[in-house]
């Protein structure tokens, strides 16, 4: 049999073509499958983190401030001018937030165990050190409530996840080079932060 015939037969032989095509397509298929799983997992994390901040904010606005210094300032009545008790904070001469300063609570500065337990029930991979609660007084002229309101004037309470990053199955291993660097306050490393934050106006600030 001539070498020419052997070459022709070899060129026409497609018995291994399926295996070669499968070997070429399999890595791409695996990346697509794991990528879809990663995206679905990321969507769950984003949704759960958002819901956790909502629950945390709701807890925070009906319970006493977790910062003792802010709670003390909230009950300060030295700003009240004579004859203005009971007047609307938006129109009164008295500045209802005179004694208040924006205060940020973290696990390092405040006791947050009860609220964190509630949030972890919604978002089980929550890292406690990433939770931040901000008590922010409304500026003069936009204040809610009335002068001398028991428990102090209402304030804006915001719960957010400052450095909580998405947890990936595969993307972080294969595409770590594409992950942005985290801010300095989040420590070293790369990742994509979960943009979870929720704000409410304080209500009763009553007992837990």
mmCIF file of N, CA and C in Angstrom, residues 143-200:
data_model
loop_
_atom_site.group_PDB
_atom_site.id
_atom_site.type_symbol
_atom_site.label_atom_id
_atom_site.label_comp_id
_atom_site.label_asym_id
_atom_site.label_seq_id
_atom_site.Cartn_x
_atom_site.Cartn_y
_atom_site.Cartn_z
ATOM 1 N N UNK A 143 -35.104 68.729 61.195
ATOM 2 C CA UNK A 143 -35.261 67.800 62.302
ATOM 3 C C UNK A 143 -36.707 67.349 62.473
ATOM 4 N N UNK A 144 -36.849 66.099 62.824
ATOM 5 C CA UNK A 144 -38.159 65.537 63.124
ATOM 6 C C UNK A 144 -38.426 65.683 64.625
ATOM 7 N N UNK A 145 -39.660 65.523 65.013
ATOM 8 C CA UNK A 145 -39.998 65.557 66.429
ATOM 9 C C UNK A 145 -40.239 66.961 66.951
ATOM 10 N N UNK A 146 -40.242 67.077 68.270
ATOM 11 C CA UNK A 146 -40.540 68.351 68.906
ATOM 12 C C UNK A 146 -39.564 68.594 70.049
ATOM 13 N N UNK A 147 -39.424 69.838 70.426
ATOM 14 C CA UNK A 147 -38.502 70.220 71.490
ATOM 15 C C UNK A 147 -38.910 69.542 72.795
ATOM 16 N N UNK A 148 -37.946 68.862 73.411
ATOM 17 C CA UNK A 148 -38.211 68.164 74.670
ATOM 18 C C UNK A 148 -38.820 66.797 74.500
ATOM 19 N N UNK A 149 -38.811 66.271 73.288
ATOM 20 C CA UNK A 149 -39.395 64.942 73.033
ATOM 21 C C UNK A 149 -38.717 63.897 73.920
ATOM 22 N N UNK A 150 -39.508 63.086 74.658
ATOM 23 C CA UNK A 150 -38.911 62.029 75.493
ATOM 24 C C UNK A 150 -38.057 61.085 74.648
ATOM 25 N N UNK A 151 -36.859 60.823 75.129
ATOM 26 C CA UNK A 151 -35.945 59.977 74.377
ATOM 27 C C UNK A 151 -35.112 60.738 73.369
ATOM 28 N N UNK A 152 -35.330 62.053 73.290
ATOM 29 C CA UNK A 152 -34.541 62.864 72.368
ATOM 30 C C UNK A 152 -35.159 62.939 70.987
ATOM 31 N N UNK A 153 -34.651 63.832 70.137
ATOM 32 C CA UNK A 153 -35.206 63.976 68.790
ATOM 33 C C UNK A 153 -34.886 62.755 67.928
ATOM 34 N N UNK A 154 -35.736 62.431 66.955
ATOM 35 C CA UNK A 154 -35.424 61.326 66.044
ATOM 36 C C UNK A 154 -34.127 61.607 65.276
ATOM 37 N N UNK A 155 -33.393 60.562 64.990
ATOM 38 C CA UNK A 155 -32.156 60.666 64.219
ATOM 39 C C UNK A 155 -32.191 59.626 63.104
ATOM 40 N N UNK A 156 -31.343 59.807 62.124
ATOM 41 C CA UNK A 156 -31.244 58.834 61.040
ATOM 42 C C UNK A 156 -30.287 57.723 61.472
ATOM 43 N N UNK A 157 -30.752 56.484 61.380
ATOM 44 C CA UNK A 157 -29.933 55.321 61.741
ATOM 45 C C UNK A 157 -29.641 54.522 60.474
ATOM 46 N N UNK A 158 -28.375 54.319 60.190
ATOM 47 C CA UNK A 158 -27.965 53.588 58.993
ATOM 48 C C UNK A 158 -27.147 52.361 59.383
ATOM 49 N N UNK A 159 -27.530 51.221 58.854
ATOM 50 C CA UNK A 159 -26.764 49.986 59.045
ATOM 51 C C UNK A 159 -26.178 49.599 57.700
ATOM 52 N N UNK A 160 -24.868 49.416 57.650
ATOM 53 C CA UNK A 160 -24.247 49.020 56.389
ATOM 54 C C UNK A 160 -23.124 48.031 56.651
ATOM 55 N N UNK A 161 -22.739 47.345 55.589
ATOM 56 C CA UNK A 161 -21.629 46.385 55.648
ATOM 57 C C UNK A 161 -20.429 47.042 54.983
ATOM 58 N N UNK A 162 -19.508 47.522 55.786
ATOM 59 C CA UNK A 162 -18.439 48.358 55.268
ATOM 60 C C UNK A 162 -17.421 47.590 54.433
ATOM 61 N N UNK A 163 -17.074 46.382 54.830
ATOM 62 C CA UNK A 163 -15.997 45.648 54.149
ATOM 63 C C UNK A 163 -16.389 44.211 53.809
ATOM 64 N N UNK A 164 -17.660 43.902 53.826
ATOM 65 C CA UNK A 164 -18.111 42.553 53.469
ATOM 66 C C UNK A 164 -17.958 42.354 51.977
ATOM 67 N N UNK A 165 -17.193 41.351 51.568
ATOM 68 C CA UNK A 165 -16.954 41.103 50.148
ATOM 69 C C UNK A 165 -17.708 39.856 49.686
ATOM 70 N N UNK A 166 -17.949 39.795 48.384
ATOM 71 C CA UNK A 166 -18.585 38.611 47.810
ATOM 72 C C UNK A 166 -17.688 37.395 48.009
ATOM 73 N N UNK A 167 -18.300 36.282 48.345
ATOM 74 C CA UNK A 167 -17.606 35.011 48.502
ATOM 75 C C UNK A 167 -17.830 34.206 47.223
ATOM 76 N N UNK A 168 -16.743 33.870 46.511
ATOM 77 C CA UNK A 168 -16.863 33.198 45.222
ATOM 78 C C UNK A 168 -16.445 31.735 45.318
ATOM 79 N N UNK A 169 -17.061 30.894 44.470
ATOM 80 C CA UNK A 169 -16.630 29.498 44.341
ATOM 81 C C UNK A 169 -15.375 29.398 43.488
ATOM 82 N N UNK A 170 -15.417 29.975 42.301
ATOM 83 C CA UNK A 170 -14.381 29.764 41.295
ATOM 84 C C UNK A 170 -13.757 31.058 40.805
ATOM 85 N N UNK A 171 -14.573 32.105 40.691
ATOM 86 C CA UNK A 171 -14.092 33.331 40.064
ATOM 87 C C UNK A 171 -12.894 33.905 40.800
ATOM 88 N N UNK A 172 -12.924 33.860 42.133
ATOM 89 C CA UNK A 172 -11.829 34.442 42.898
ATOM 90 C C UNK A 172 -10.516 33.696 42.664
ATOM 91 N N UNK A 173 -10.593 32.392 42.364
ATOM 92 C CA UNK A 173 -9.379 31.607 42.138
ATOM 93 C C UNK A 173 -8.820 31.842 40.737
ATOM 94 N N UNK A 174 -9.675 31.915 39.758
ATOM 95 C CA UNK A 174 -9.225 32.027 38.375
ATOM 96 C C UNK A 174 -9.018 33.475 37.943
ATOM 97 N N UNK A 175 -9.781 34.389 38.577
ATOM 98 C CA UNK A 175 -9.712 35.773 38.135
ATOM 99 C C UNK A 175 -9.330 36.712 39.277
ATOM 100 N N UNK A 176 -8.526 36.217 40.214
ATOM 101 C CA UNK A 176 -8.105 37.050 41.340
ATOM 102 C C UNK A 176 -7.327 38.278 40.869
ATOM 103 N N UNK A 177 -6.650 38.135 39.747
ATOM 104 C CA UNK A 177 -5.871 39.245 39.207
ATOM 105 C C UNK A 177 -6.759 40.421 38.778
ATOM 106 N N UNK A 178 -8.027 40.124 38.519
ATOM 107 C CA UNK A 178 -8.948 41.175 38.059
ATOM 108 C C UNK A 178 -9.726 41.820 39.213
ATOM 109 N N UNK A 179 -9.591 41.294 40.428
ATOM 110 C CA UNK A 179 -10.323 41.831 41.570
ATOM 111 C C UNK A 179 -9.688 43.143 42.028
ATOM 112 N N UNK A 180 -10.503 44.177 42.293
ATOM 113 C CA UNK A 180 -9.934 45.454 42.753
ATOM 114 C C UNK A 180 -9.407 45.345 44.177
ATOM 115 N N UNK A 181 -8.444 46.191 44.488
ATOM 116 C CA UNK A 181 -7.896 46.227 45.844
ATOM 117 C C UNK A 181 -8.923 46.821 46.799
ATOM 118 N N UNK A 182 -8.989 46.275 48.001
ATOM 119 C CA UNK A 182 -9.918 46.777 49.005
ATOM 120 C C UNK A 182 -9.388 48.078 49.604
ATOM 121 N N UNK A 183 -10.277 48.951 50.105
ATOM 122 C CA UNK A 183 -9.818 50.186 50.754
ATOM 123 C C UNK A 183 -8.929 49.870 51.951
ATOM 124 N N UNK A 184 -8.144 50.838 52.344
ATOM 125 C CA UNK A 184 -7.182 50.635 53.417
ATOM 126 C C UNK A 184 -7.848 50.203 54.712
ATOM 127 N N UNK A 185 -9.052 50.754 54.993
ATOM 128 C CA UNK A 185 -9.709 50.401 56.251
ATOM 129 C C UNK A 185 -10.188 48.960 56.280
ATOM 130 N N UNK A 186 -10.217 48.306 55.113
ATOM 131 C CA UNK A 186 -10.639 46.907 55.043
ATOM 132 C C UNK A 186 -9.456 45.934 55.115
ATOM 133 N N UNK A 187 -8.244 46.453 55.267
ATOM 134 C CA UNK A 187 -7.073 45.594 55.331
ATOM 135 C C UNK A 187 -6.536 45.263 53.950
ATOM 136 N N UNK A 188 -5.541 44.409 53.927
ATOM 137 C CA UNK A 188 -4.942 44.008 52.658
ATOM 138 C C UNK A 188 -5.837 43.002 51.943
ATOM 139 N N UNK A 189 -5.681 42.939 50.635
ATOM 140 C CA UNK A 189 -6.411 41.956 49.846
ATOM 141 C C UNK A 189 -7.249 42.594 48.765
ATOM 142 N N UNK A 190 -7.791 41.729 47.931
ATOM 143 C CA UNK A 190 -8.638 42.167 46.835
ATOM 144 C C UNK A 190 -10.034 41.585 47.002
ATOM 145 N N UNK A 191 -10.988 42.174 46.350
ATOM 146 C CA UNK A 191 -12.351 41.661 46.400
ATOM 147 C C UNK A 191 -13.345 42.722 45.977
ATOM 148 N N UNK A 192 -14.584 42.303 45.842
ATOM 149 C CA UNK A 192 -15.672 43.211 45.476
ATOM 150 C C UNK A 192 -16.609 43.317 46.671
ATOM 151 N N UNK A 193 -16.752 44.507 47.201
ATOM 152 C CA UNK A 193 -17.594 44.699 48.384
ATOM 153 C C UNK A 193 -19.079 44.601 48.037
ATOM 154 N N UNK A 194 -19.853 44.059 48.964
ATOM 155 C CA UNK A 194 -21.302 43.965 48.789
ATOM 156 C C UNK A 194 -21.908 45.316 49.161
ATOM 157 N N UNK A 195 -22.612 45.968 48.240
ATOM 158 C CA UNK A 195 -23.146 47.306 48.513
ATOM 159 C C UNK A 195 -24.455 47.266 49.297
ATOM 160 N N UNK A 196 -24.372 46.825 50.551
ATOM 161 C CA UNK A 196 -25.581 46.683 51.370
ATOM 162 C C UNK A 196 -25.637 47.789 52.412
ATOM 163 N N UNK A 197 -26.710 48.578 52.391
ATOM 164 C CA UNK A 197 -26.895 49.663 53.355
ATOM 165 C C UNK A 197 -28.379 49.972 53.453
ATOM 166 N N UNK A 198 -28.827 50.344 54.660
ATOM 167 C CA UNK A 198 -30.248 50.667 54.851
ATOM 168 C C UNK A 198 -30.372 51.695 55.968
ATOM 169 N N UNK A 199 -31.242 52.695 55.740
ATOM 170 C CA UNK A 199 -31.428 53.776 56.707
ATOM 171 C C UNK A 199 -32.896 53.906 57.095
ATOM 172 N N UNK A 200 -33.128 54.224 58.367
ATOM 173 C CA UNK A 200 -34.464 54.502 58.885
ATOM 174 C C UNK A 200 -34.372 55.626 59.905
#
